[in-house]
Amino acid sequence: MIRRLWCVQCQSASFSSTSTTTNKKKPVVLLGAPQVSTIVLDALLTASASPHSSFEVAAIVTQPAARRDRGKKLSLSPLANYALDRGFSQNLIFTPQRAGDDTFLSDLKALQPQLCITAAYGNILPTKFLDIPPFGTVNIHPSLLPMYRGAAPVQRALQDGVKETGVSLAFTVRALDAGPIIATEAVQVDHYIKAPDLLELLFHKGSELLIRELPSIFDGSARVKAQPQDDSKATLAPKIGPDESWLFFDQEASVLHNKVRAFSGWPGSRTQILVVDKNGEKKTLEIKVITTRVCTHESVQFNEADDITFVNDALVFPCGRGTTLEESRATKQY
């Protein structure tokens, strides 16, 4: 079932007729959903406002309204909300349940998009979608493809402790993140950066890359220069599950530190500790671990039970292979 924001099909058709007869700019459609998608929309709207621009943002495609956050109220996606805030027409924000819905594809064809751009859209695009825009569909992917293909490239890269990652601009094909690469930009990874911050940085870089490459996409030279990916070097970045958030201190501190950085935002990192009060009573607390660093406290003497200690108001956890992890921002949850 297709869902759409406050619009009717006749309005879509009317816009299409006007735009194709009076506006020579190439219609571009952006597909996305989360907050980082707004970075791309902002860059496109800014670039399209230039008097020398050859394109316009003709429509937005995003996820249907969903129940978000603790209040569980039905809310539009961050991209839809941002588009409305920027004065984007309500009639041209599409929210199909699936990108292959026939009614949605019919409305999309009516706009005659020359290019589609995906930025963390989250839905698989079928061939009948990919066949619509004559200049193709390009994706901003936050990794150096073919590394980290999949749903969680930034999180998995941080979890692996990489020192370098980047962003790729690639044509979309039916295989997962496997299309020819138009351009890439590498980024050095700070040892303490967390997934939300790195994701935002990479989408800023990706937006700049997209705007820079749009002329080559429109004149066809991007197709010529795009490099096929070496599938033998591909690695996968599967979706993160909530059960992965648990920390186990038999692992080395660096492994746990990377996991905390990777899962910052969602699903977060947590562990359980046993607290013994002065009367000998025991209580298990669940701790949400927020910020960590790998450190050496030579003055800390752990006993045979490997007790957790406090050093300068920070929790210090003994970890595998004699390593130590400091947690300076922990919250307890009962």
Short mmCIF file of N, CA and C in Angstrom, two decimals, residues 69-237:
data_model
loop_
_atom_site.label_atom_id
_atom_site.label_comp_id
_atom_site.label_asym_id
_atom_site.label_seq_id
_atom_site.Cartn_x
_atom_site.Cartn_y
_atom_site.Cartn_z
N ASP A 69 10.74 7.03 19.10
CA ASP A 69 11.13 7.48 20.43
C ASP A 69 10.21 6.89 21.51
N ARG A 70 10.35 7.42 22.72
CA ARG A 70 9.63 6.83 23.85
C ARG A 70 8.14 7.10 23.82
N GLY A 71 7.75 8.26 23.27
CA GLY A 71 6.35 8.61 23.23
C GLY A 71 5.53 7.77 22.28
N LYS A 72 6.22 7.11 21.34
CA LYS A 72 5.57 6.24 20.36
C LYS A 72 4.52 6.97 19.54
N LYS A 73 4.71 8.29 19.38
CA LYS A 73 3.79 9.04 18.53
C LYS A 73 4.14 8.82 17.06
N LEU A 74 3.13 8.83 16.21
CA LEU A 74 3.35 8.66 14.79
C LEU A 74 4.04 9.90 14.26
N SER A 75 5.25 9.72 13.71
CA SER A 75 6.06 10.86 13.28
C SER A 75 6.60 10.65 11.88
N LEU A 76 6.77 11.76 11.18
CA LEU A 76 7.40 11.72 9.87
C LEU A 76 8.89 11.46 10.03
N SER A 77 9.53 11.03 8.97
CA SER A 77 10.97 10.81 9.01
C SER A 77 11.68 12.15 9.17
N PRO A 78 12.91 12.15 9.69
CA PRO A 78 13.68 13.40 9.77
C PRO A 78 13.82 14.09 8.43
N LEU A 79 13.98 13.33 7.34
CA LEU A 79 14.11 13.94 6.03
C LEU A 79 12.84 14.66 5.62
N ALA A 80 11.68 14.03 5.85
CA ALA A 80 10.40 14.67 5.50
C ALA A 80 10.20 15.95 6.30
N ASN A 81 10.49 15.90 7.59
CA ASN A 81 10.34 17.09 8.42
C ASN A 81 11.26 18.22 7.96
N TYR A 82 12.48 17.88 7.61
CA TYR A 82 13.43 18.89 7.18
C TYR A 82 13.00 19.50 5.84
N ALA A 83 12.51 18.65 4.93
CA ALA A 83 12.05 19.14 3.64
C ALA A 83 10.90 20.14 3.81
N LEU A 84 9.99 19.85 4.72
CA LEU A 84 8.88 20.76 4.98
C LEU A 84 9.39 22.07 5.59
N ASP A 85 10.36 21.96 6.50
CA ASP A 85 10.93 23.16 7.10
C ASP A 85 11.62 24.06 6.07
N ARG A 86 12.17 23.43 5.04
CA ARG A 86 12.83 24.20 3.99
C ARG A 86 11.85 24.73 2.95
N GLY A 87 10.57 24.52 3.19
CA GLY A 87 9.56 25.03 2.28
C GLY A 87 9.27 24.12 1.10
N PHE A 88 9.67 22.86 1.21
CA PHE A 88 9.42 21.92 0.13
C PHE A 88 7.93 21.61 0.04
N SER A 89 7.43 21.45 -1.17
CA SER A 89 6.01 21.19 -1.37
C SER A 89 5.58 19.89 -0.70
N GLN A 90 4.49 19.97 0.05
CA GLN A 90 3.93 18.78 0.68
C GLN A 90 3.49 17.75 -0.36
N ASN A 91 3.11 18.22 -1.53
CA ASN A 91 2.61 17.32 -2.57
C ASN A 91 3.68 16.44 -3.18
N LEU A 92 4.93 16.76 -2.91
CA LEU A 92 6.02 16.06 -3.58
C LEU A 92 6.93 15.33 -2.62
N ILE A 93 6.34 14.90 -1.50
CA ILE A 93 7.04 14.03 -0.56
C ILE A 93 6.32 12.68 -0.58
N PHE A 94 6.99 11.68 -1.12
CA PHE A 94 6.41 10.36 -1.29
C PHE A 94 6.86 9.44 -0.15
N THR A 95 5.94 8.63 0.36
CA THR A 95 6.27 7.70 1.44
C THR A 95 5.75 6.30 1.13
N PRO A 96 6.24 5.67 0.06
CA PRO A 96 5.77 4.33 -0.27
C PRO A 96 6.25 3.31 0.75
N GLN A 97 5.41 2.30 0.98
CA GLN A 97 5.82 1.19 1.84
C GLN A 97 6.99 0.44 1.21
N ARG A 98 6.94 0.31 -0.10
CA ARG A 98 8.02 -0.33 -0.86
C ARG A 98 8.28 0.49 -2.12
N ALA A 99 9.53 0.53 -2.52
CA ALA A 99 9.90 1.32 -3.70
C ALA A 99 9.39 0.70 -4.99
N GLY A 100 8.87 -0.51 -4.91
CA GLY A 100 8.34 -1.16 -6.09
C GLY A 100 6.83 -1.06 -6.23
N ASP A 101 6.17 -0.31 -5.34
CA ASP A 101 4.72 -0.15 -5.43
C ASP A 101 4.33 0.50 -6.76
N ASP A 102 3.38 -0.09 -7.43
CA ASP A 102 3.01 0.38 -8.78
C ASP A 102 2.50 1.81 -8.78
N THR A 103 1.67 2.18 -7.81
CA THR A 103 1.13 3.53 -7.78
C THR A 103 2.25 4.55 -7.59
N PHE A 104 3.18 4.23 -6.69
CA PHE A 104 4.32 5.12 -6.47
C PHE A 104 5.15 5.25 -7.74
N LEU A 105 5.44 4.14 -8.40
CA LEU A 105 6.25 4.19 -9.62
C LEU A 105 5.56 4.99 -10.71
N SER A 106 4.25 4.91 -10.77
CA SER A 106 3.50 5.70 -11.75
C SER A 106 3.64 7.19 -11.48
N ASP A 107 3.53 7.57 -10.20
CA ASP A 107 3.70 8.98 -9.83
C ASP A 107 5.13 9.45 -10.08
N LEU A 108 6.09 8.58 -9.82
CA LEU A 108 7.49 8.93 -10.05
C LEU A 108 7.75 9.16 -11.53
N LYS A 109 7.24 8.29 -12.37
CA LYS A 109 7.42 8.44 -13.82
C LYS A 109 6.83 9.75 -14.31
N ALA A 110 5.70 10.17 -13.70
CA ALA A 110 5.05 11.41 -14.12
C ALA A 110 5.95 12.62 -13.91
N LEU A 111 6.85 12.54 -12.94
CA LEU A 111 7.78 13.64 -12.69
C LEU A 111 8.95 13.65 -13.67
N GLN A 112 9.12 12.56 -14.39
CA GLN A 112 10.20 12.42 -15.36
C GLN A 112 11.57 12.75 -14.75
N PRO A 113 11.94 12.11 -13.64
CA PRO A 113 13.23 12.40 -13.02
C PRO A 113 14.38 11.98 -13.92
N GLN A 114 15.38 12.82 -14.01
CA GLN A 114 16.56 12.49 -14.81
C GLN A 114 17.58 11.72 -13.99
N LEU A 115 17.56 11.92 -12.68
CA LEU A 115 18.52 11.27 -11.79
C LEU A 115 17.87 11.05 -10.43
N CYS A 116 18.14 9.88 -9.82
CA CYS A 116 17.72 9.63 -8.45
C CYS A 116 18.97 9.46 -7.58
N ILE A 117 18.88 9.94 -6.36
CA ILE A 117 20.01 9.90 -5.43
C ILE A 117 19.53 9.26 -4.13
N THR A 118 20.26 8.27 -3.64
CA THR A 118 19.90 7.65 -2.38
C THR A 118 20.92 8.02 -1.31
N ALA A 119 20.40 8.31 -0.12
CA ALA A 119 21.25 8.66 1.02
C ALA A 119 20.63 8.05 2.28
N ALA A 120 21.04 6.83 2.59
CA ALA A 120 20.51 6.10 3.76
C ALA A 120 19.00 5.91 3.65
N TYR A 121 18.54 5.51 2.47
CA TYR A 121 17.10 5.33 2.26
C TYR A 121 16.59 4.10 3.00
N GLY A 122 17.31 2.98 2.91
CA GLY A 122 16.95 1.82 3.70
C GLY A 122 16.04 0.81 3.04
N ASN A 123 15.59 1.06 1.81
CA ASN A 123 14.76 0.11 1.08
C ASN A 123 15.48 -0.38 -0.16
N ILE A 124 15.23 -1.61 -0.54
CA ILE A 124 15.80 -2.16 -1.76
C ILE A 124 15.08 -1.58 -2.97
N LEU A 125 15.84 -1.17 -3.96
CA LEU A 125 15.26 -0.58 -5.17
C LEU A 125 15.17 -1.65 -6.26
N PRO A 126 13.97 -1.92 -6.75
CA PRO A 126 13.80 -2.94 -7.78
C PRO A 126 14.22 -2.42 -9.15
N THR A 127 14.36 -3.33 -10.09
CA THR A 127 14.78 -2.97 -11.45
C THR A 127 13.82 -1.98 -12.08
N LYS A 128 12.52 -2.14 -11.84
CA LYS A 128 11.55 -1.24 -12.47
C LYS A 128 11.67 0.19 -11.92
N PHE A 129 12.25 0.35 -10.75
CA PHE A 129 12.58 1.69 -10.27
C PHE A 129 13.85 2.19 -10.94
N LEU A 130 14.88 1.36 -10.96
CA LEU A 130 16.17 1.76 -11.50
C LEU A 130 16.10 2.10 -12.98
N ASP A 131 15.11 1.56 -13.67
CA ASP A 131 14.97 1.82 -15.11
C ASP A 131 14.36 3.19 -15.42
N ILE A 132 13.84 3.89 -14.41
CA ILE A 132 13.12 5.14 -14.68
C ILE A 132 14.06 6.31 -15.00
N PRO A 133 15.01 6.67 -14.15
CA PRO A 133 15.83 7.86 -14.44
C PRO A 133 16.89 7.58 -15.50
N PRO A 134 16.94 8.33 -16.58
CA PRO A 134 17.89 8.05 -17.67
C PRO A 134 19.36 8.18 -17.27
N PHE A 135 19.66 9.02 -16.27
CA PHE A 135 21.04 9.15 -15.81
C PHE A 135 21.35 8.20 -14.66
N GLY A 136 20.38 7.35 -14.31
CA GLY A 136 20.59 6.33 -13.31
C GLY A 136 20.27 6.78 -11.90
N THR A 137 20.61 5.92 -10.96
CA THR A 137 20.48 6.20 -9.53
C THR A 137 21.86 6.09 -8.91
N VAL A 138 22.26 7.09 -8.14
CA VAL A 138 23.56 7.05 -7.48
C VAL A 138 23.36 7.05 -5.98
N ASN A 139 24.27 6.39 -5.28
CA ASN A 139 24.16 6.22 -3.84
C ASN A 139 25.37 6.82 -3.14
N ILE A 140 25.11 7.54 -2.05
CA ILE A 140 26.19 7.99 -1.17
C ILE A 140 26.33 6.94 -0.08
N HIS A 141 27.45 6.23 -0.09
CA HIS A 141 27.64 5.13 0.86
C HIS A 141 28.82 5.45 1.78
N PRO A 142 28.63 5.42 3.10
CA PRO A 142 29.69 5.84 4.03
C PRO A 142 30.72 4.75 4.32
N SER A 143 31.41 4.31 3.28
CA SER A 143 32.57 3.44 3.42
C SER A 143 33.36 3.52 2.13
N LEU A 144 34.55 3.00 2.15
CA LEU A 144 35.36 2.90 0.94
C LEU A 144 35.05 1.56 0.28
N LEU A 145 34.04 1.58 -0.58
CA LEU A 145 33.63 0.35 -1.25
C LEU A 145 34.79 -0.25 -2.04
N PRO A 146 34.87 -1.60 -2.08
CA PRO A 146 33.86 -2.59 -1.67
C PRO A 146 33.89 -2.97 -0.19
N MET A 147 34.64 -2.24 0.63
CA MET A 147 34.64 -2.53 2.06
C MET A 147 33.32 -2.09 2.70
N TYR A 148 32.83 -2.90 3.60
CA TYR A 148 31.65 -2.60 4.42
C TYR A 148 30.41 -2.30 3.59
N ARG A 149 30.06 -3.25 2.75
CA ARG A 149 28.76 -3.19 2.09
C ARG A 149 27.68 -3.60 3.09
N GLY A 150 26.57 -2.88 3.09
CA GLY A 150 25.48 -3.29 3.96
C GLY A 150 24.89 -2.17 4.77
N ALA A 151 24.11 -2.54 5.80
CA ALA A 151 23.28 -1.60 6.54
C ALA A 151 24.03 -0.78 7.57
N ALA A 152 25.18 -1.26 8.06
CA ALA A 152 25.85 -0.57 9.16
C ALA A 152 27.35 -0.40 8.89
N PRO A 153 27.70 0.28 7.80
CA PRO A 153 29.12 0.38 7.45
C PRO A 153 29.95 1.18 8.44
N VAL A 154 29.41 2.26 8.97
CA VAL A 154 30.17 3.09 9.92
C VAL A 154 30.35 2.34 11.24
N GLN A 155 29.28 1.74 11.74
CA GLN A 155 29.36 1.03 13.01
C GLN A 155 30.32 -0.15 12.93
N ARG A 156 30.25 -0.90 11.85
CA ARG A 156 31.12 -2.08 11.74
C ARG A 156 32.58 -1.67 11.55
N ALA A 157 32.81 -0.56 10.85
CA ALA A 157 34.18 -0.09 10.69
C ALA A 157 34.78 0.32 12.03
N LEU A 158 34.01 1.05 12.84
CA LEU A 158 34.49 1.44 14.16
C LEU A 158 34.67 0.22 15.06
N GLN A 159 33.76 -0.72 14.96
CA GLN A 159 33.88 -1.93 15.76
C GLN A 159 35.17 -2.68 15.42
N ASP A 160 35.58 -2.62 14.17
CA ASP A 160 36.82 -3.26 13.75
C ASP A 160 38.06 -2.43 14.09
N GLY A 161 37.86 -1.21 14.56
CA GLY A 161 38.98 -0.37 14.94
C GLY A 161 39.78 0.17 13.77
N VAL A 162 39.13 0.45 12.63
CA VAL A 162 39.85 0.93 11.46
C VAL A 162 40.44 2.31 11.72
N LYS A 163 41.55 2.59 11.10
CA LYS A 163 42.18 3.90 11.21
C LYS A 163 41.83 4.81 10.03
N GLU A 164 41.24 4.22 9.00
CA GLU A 164 40.82 4.99 7.83
C GLU A 164 39.54 4.41 7.28
N THR A 165 38.63 5.29 6.93
CA THR A 165 37.42 4.89 6.22
C THR A 165 37.15 5.97 5.18
N GLY A 166 35.92 6.13 4.76
CA GLY A 166 35.64 7.15 3.75
C GLY A 166 34.22 7.05 3.24
N VAL A 167 33.98 7.71 2.13
CA VAL A 167 32.66 7.73 1.52
C VAL A 167 32.80 7.46 0.04
N SER A 168 31.83 6.74 -0.51
CA SER A 168 31.85 6.39 -1.93
C SER A 168 30.58 6.89 -2.60
N LEU A 169 30.75 7.37 -3.83
CA LEU A 169 29.62 7.73 -4.68
C LEU A 169 29.59 6.70 -5.80
N ALA A 170 28.50 5.92 -5.85
CA ALA A 170 28.46 4.79 -6.78
C ALA A 170 27.09 4.69 -7.44
N PHE A 171 27.09 4.18 -8.66
CA PHE A 171 25.82 3.87 -9.32
C PHE A 171 25.17 2.69 -8.62
N THR A 172 23.86 2.73 -8.53
CA THR A 172 23.11 1.67 -7.86
C THR A 172 22.75 0.56 -8.85
N VAL A 173 23.00 -0.67 -8.43
CA VAL A 173 22.61 -1.85 -9.20
C VAL A 173 21.79 -2.74 -8.26
N ARG A 174 21.31 -3.84 -8.77
CA ARG A 174 20.46 -4.70 -7.96
C ARG A 174 21.23 -5.39 -6.83
N ALA A 175 22.51 -5.66 -7.01
CA ALA A 175 23.30 -6.28 -5.96
C ALA A 175 23.62 -5.27 -4.86
N LEU A 176 23.80 -5.73 -3.64
CA LEU A 176 23.98 -4.87 -2.48
C LEU A 176 25.25 -4.05 -2.56
N ASP A 177 25.10 -2.72 -2.70
CA ASP A 177 26.22 -1.76 -2.69
C ASP A 177 27.36 -2.19 -3.62
N ALA A 178 27.01 -2.75 -4.76
CA ALA A 178 28.01 -3.36 -5.63
C ALA A 178 28.20 -2.63 -6.95
N GLY A 179 27.58 -1.46 -7.12
CA GLY A 179 27.65 -0.75 -8.39
C GLY A 179 28.99 -0.09 -8.65
N PRO A 180 29.22 0.31 -9.90
CA PRO A 180 30.48 0.98 -10.27
C PRO A 180 30.68 2.27 -9.46
N ILE A 181 31.91 2.51 -9.06
CA ILE A 181 32.24 3.64 -8.19
C ILE A 181 32.63 4.86 -9.03
N ILE A 182 31.93 5.95 -8.81
CA ILE A 182 32.21 7.20 -9.51
C ILE A 182 33.39 7.93 -8.86
N ALA A 183 33.36 8.02 -7.54
CA ALA A 183 34.42 8.73 -6.81
C ALA A 183 34.38 8.32 -5.35
N THR A 184 35.51 8.47 -4.66
CA THR A 184 35.60 8.20 -3.23
C THR A 184 36.40 9.31 -2.56
N GLU A 185 36.25 9.41 -1.26
CA GLU A 185 37.10 10.30 -0.47
C GLU A 185 37.41 9.62 0.86
N ALA A 186 38.68 9.50 1.17
CA ALA A 186 39.11 8.84 2.40
C ALA A 186 39.11 9.81 3.57
N VAL A 187 38.89 9.27 4.77
CA VAL A 187 38.86 10.05 6.00
C VAL A 187 39.63 9.28 7.07
N GLN A 188 40.53 9.97 7.78
CA GLN A 188 41.23 9.36 8.89
C GLN A 188 40.28 9.29 10.10
N VAL A 189 40.33 8.18 10.83
CA VAL A 189 39.39 7.95 11.92
C VAL A 189 40.06 8.26 13.26
N ASP A 190 39.53 9.23 13.97
CA ASP A 190 40.01 9.54 15.30
C ASP A 190 39.71 8.39 16.25
N HIS A 191 40.62 8.13 17.18
CA HIS A 191 40.49 6.97 18.06
C HIS A 191 39.30 7.09 19.00
N TYR A 192 38.77 8.29 19.17
CA TYR A 192 37.68 8.48 20.13
C TYR A 192 36.36 8.89 19.47
N ILE A 193 36.33 9.05 18.16
CA ILE A 193 35.09 9.45 17.51
C ILE A 193 34.06 8.34 17.60
N LYS A 194 32.80 8.74 17.77
CA LYS A 194 31.70 7.77 17.89
C LYS A 194 30.91 7.71 16.58
N ALA A 195 30.11 6.66 16.45
CA ALA A 195 29.41 6.40 15.19
C ALA A 195 28.55 7.57 14.72
N PRO A 196 27.71 8.19 15.56
CA PRO A 196 26.88 9.30 15.04
C PRO A 196 27.71 10.45 14.47
N ASP A 197 28.83 10.77 15.13
CA ASP A 197 29.66 11.88 14.65
C ASP A 197 30.39 11.51 13.35
N LEU A 198 30.88 10.28 13.27
CA LEU A 198 31.56 9.86 12.05
C LEU A 198 30.58 9.76 10.89
N LEU A 199 29.38 9.27 11.16
CA LEU A 199 28.36 9.17 10.12
C LEU A 199 28.03 10.55 9.56
N GLU A 200 27.86 11.53 10.45
CA GLU A 200 27.57 12.89 10.00
C GLU A 200 28.72 13.46 9.17
N LEU A 201 29.94 13.24 9.63
CA LEU A 201 31.11 13.72 8.89
C LEU A 201 31.15 13.12 7.48
N LEU A 202 30.89 11.83 7.38
CA LEU A 202 30.98 11.16 6.07
C LEU A 202 29.87 11.62 5.13
N PHE A 203 28.70 11.92 5.65
CA PHE A 203 27.64 12.41 4.77
C PHE A 203 27.88 13.86 4.34
N HIS A 204 28.56 14.64 5.16
CA HIS A 204 28.99 15.96 4.70
C HIS A 204 29.98 15.81 3.55
N LYS A 205 30.95 14.91 3.72
CA LYS A 205 31.93 14.66 2.66
C LYS A 205 31.25 14.09 1.42
N GLY A 206 30.29 13.20 1.63
CA GLY A 206 29.57 12.61 0.51
C GLY A 206 28.74 13.61 -0.25
N SER A 207 28.13 14.56 0.45
CA SER A 207 27.34 15.61 -0.21
C SER A 207 28.23 16.48 -1.09
N GLU A 208 29.41 16.83 -0.57
CA GLU A 208 30.35 17.62 -1.36
C GLU A 208 30.80 16.84 -2.59
N LEU A 209 31.03 15.55 -2.40
CA LEU A 209 31.44 14.70 -3.52
C LEU A 209 30.34 14.64 -4.58
N LEU A 210 29.11 14.50 -4.14
CA LEU A 210 27.98 14.44 -5.06
C LEU A 210 27.86 15.71 -5.88
N ILE A 211 27.87 16.87 -5.22
CA ILE A 211 27.73 18.14 -5.93
C ILE A 211 28.86 18.31 -6.93
N ARG A 212 30.06 17.89 -6.54
CA ARG A 212 31.21 18.02 -7.43
C ARG A 212 31.09 17.12 -8.65
N GLU A 213 30.46 15.97 -8.49
CA GLU A 213 30.38 15.00 -9.58
C GLU A 213 29.11 15.10 -10.42
N LEU A 214 28.14 15.90 -9.99
CA LEU A 214 26.89 16.00 -10.76
C LEU A 214 27.11 16.39 -12.23
N PRO A 215 27.99 17.34 -12.54
CA PRO A 215 28.19 17.64 -13.97
C PRO A 215 28.64 16.42 -14.78
N SER A 216 29.51 15.61 -14.22
CA SER A 216 29.98 14.42 -14.95
C SER A 216 28.88 13.37 -15.08
N ILE A 217 27.99 13.33 -14.09
CA ILE A 217 26.86 12.40 -14.18
C ILE A 217 25.91 12.84 -15.29
N PHE A 218 25.65 14.14 -15.36
CA PHE A 218 24.71 14.65 -16.36
C PHE A 218 25.28 14.66 -17.77
N ASP A 219 26.60 14.78 -17.92
CA ASP A 219 27.15 14.74 -19.29
C ASP A 219 27.55 13.34 -19.73
N GLY A 220 27.35 12.36 -18.84
CA GLY A 220 27.61 10.97 -19.20
C GLY A 220 29.02 10.49 -18.95
N SER A 221 29.94 11.40 -18.62
CA SER A 221 31.33 10.98 -18.43
C SER A 221 31.53 10.16 -17.16
N ALA A 222 30.62 10.32 -16.18
CA ALA A 222 30.72 9.50 -14.97
C ALA A 222 30.54 8.02 -15.28
N ARG A 223 29.67 7.71 -16.21
CA ARG A 223 29.48 6.31 -16.61
C ARG A 223 30.77 5.74 -17.20
N VAL A 224 31.48 6.57 -17.92
CA VAL A 224 32.70 6.12 -18.58
C VAL A 224 33.82 5.89 -17.57
N LYS A 225 33.95 6.81 -16.63
CA LYS A 225 35.06 6.73 -15.68
C LYS A 225 34.78 5.84 -14.47
N ALA A 226 33.51 5.53 -14.22
CA ALA A 226 33.17 4.72 -13.04
C ALA A 226 33.88 3.38 -13.08
N GLN A 227 34.45 3.00 -11.94
CA GLN A 227 35.24 1.78 -11.85
C GLN A 227 34.43 0.64 -11.23
N PRO A 228 34.42 -0.52 -11.88
CA PRO A 228 33.73 -1.67 -11.26
C PRO A 228 34.41 -2.07 -9.97
N GLN A 229 33.64 -2.57 -9.03
CA GLN A 229 34.20 -3.00 -7.76
C GLN A 229 34.82 -4.40 -7.87
N ASP A 230 35.84 -4.62 -7.08
CA ASP A 230 36.47 -5.94 -7.00
C ASP A 230 35.73 -6.72 -5.92
N ASP A 231 34.82 -7.58 -6.36
CA ASP A 231 33.99 -8.32 -5.41
C ASP A 231 34.81 -9.21 -4.48
N SER A 232 35.99 -9.61 -4.89
CA SER A 232 36.82 -10.48 -4.05
C SER A 232 37.32 -9.75 -2.80
N LYS A 233 37.29 -8.42 -2.82
CA LYS A 233 37.75 -7.63 -1.68
C LYS A 233 36.59 -7.11 -0.83
N ALA A 234 35.39 -7.52 -1.17
CA ALA A 234 34.21 -7.01 -0.47
C ALA A 234 34.12 -7.57 0.95
N THR A 235 33.72 -6.70 1.89
CA THR A 235 33.37 -7.12 3.24
C THR A 235 31.97 -6.64 3.53
N LEU A 236 31.31 -7.30 4.45
CA LEU A 236 29.91 -6.99 4.74
C LEU A 236 29.77 -6.26 6.07
N ALA A 237 28.75 -5.42 6.14
CA ALA A 237 28.43 -4.67 7.35
C ALA A 237 26.97 -4.93 7.71
#
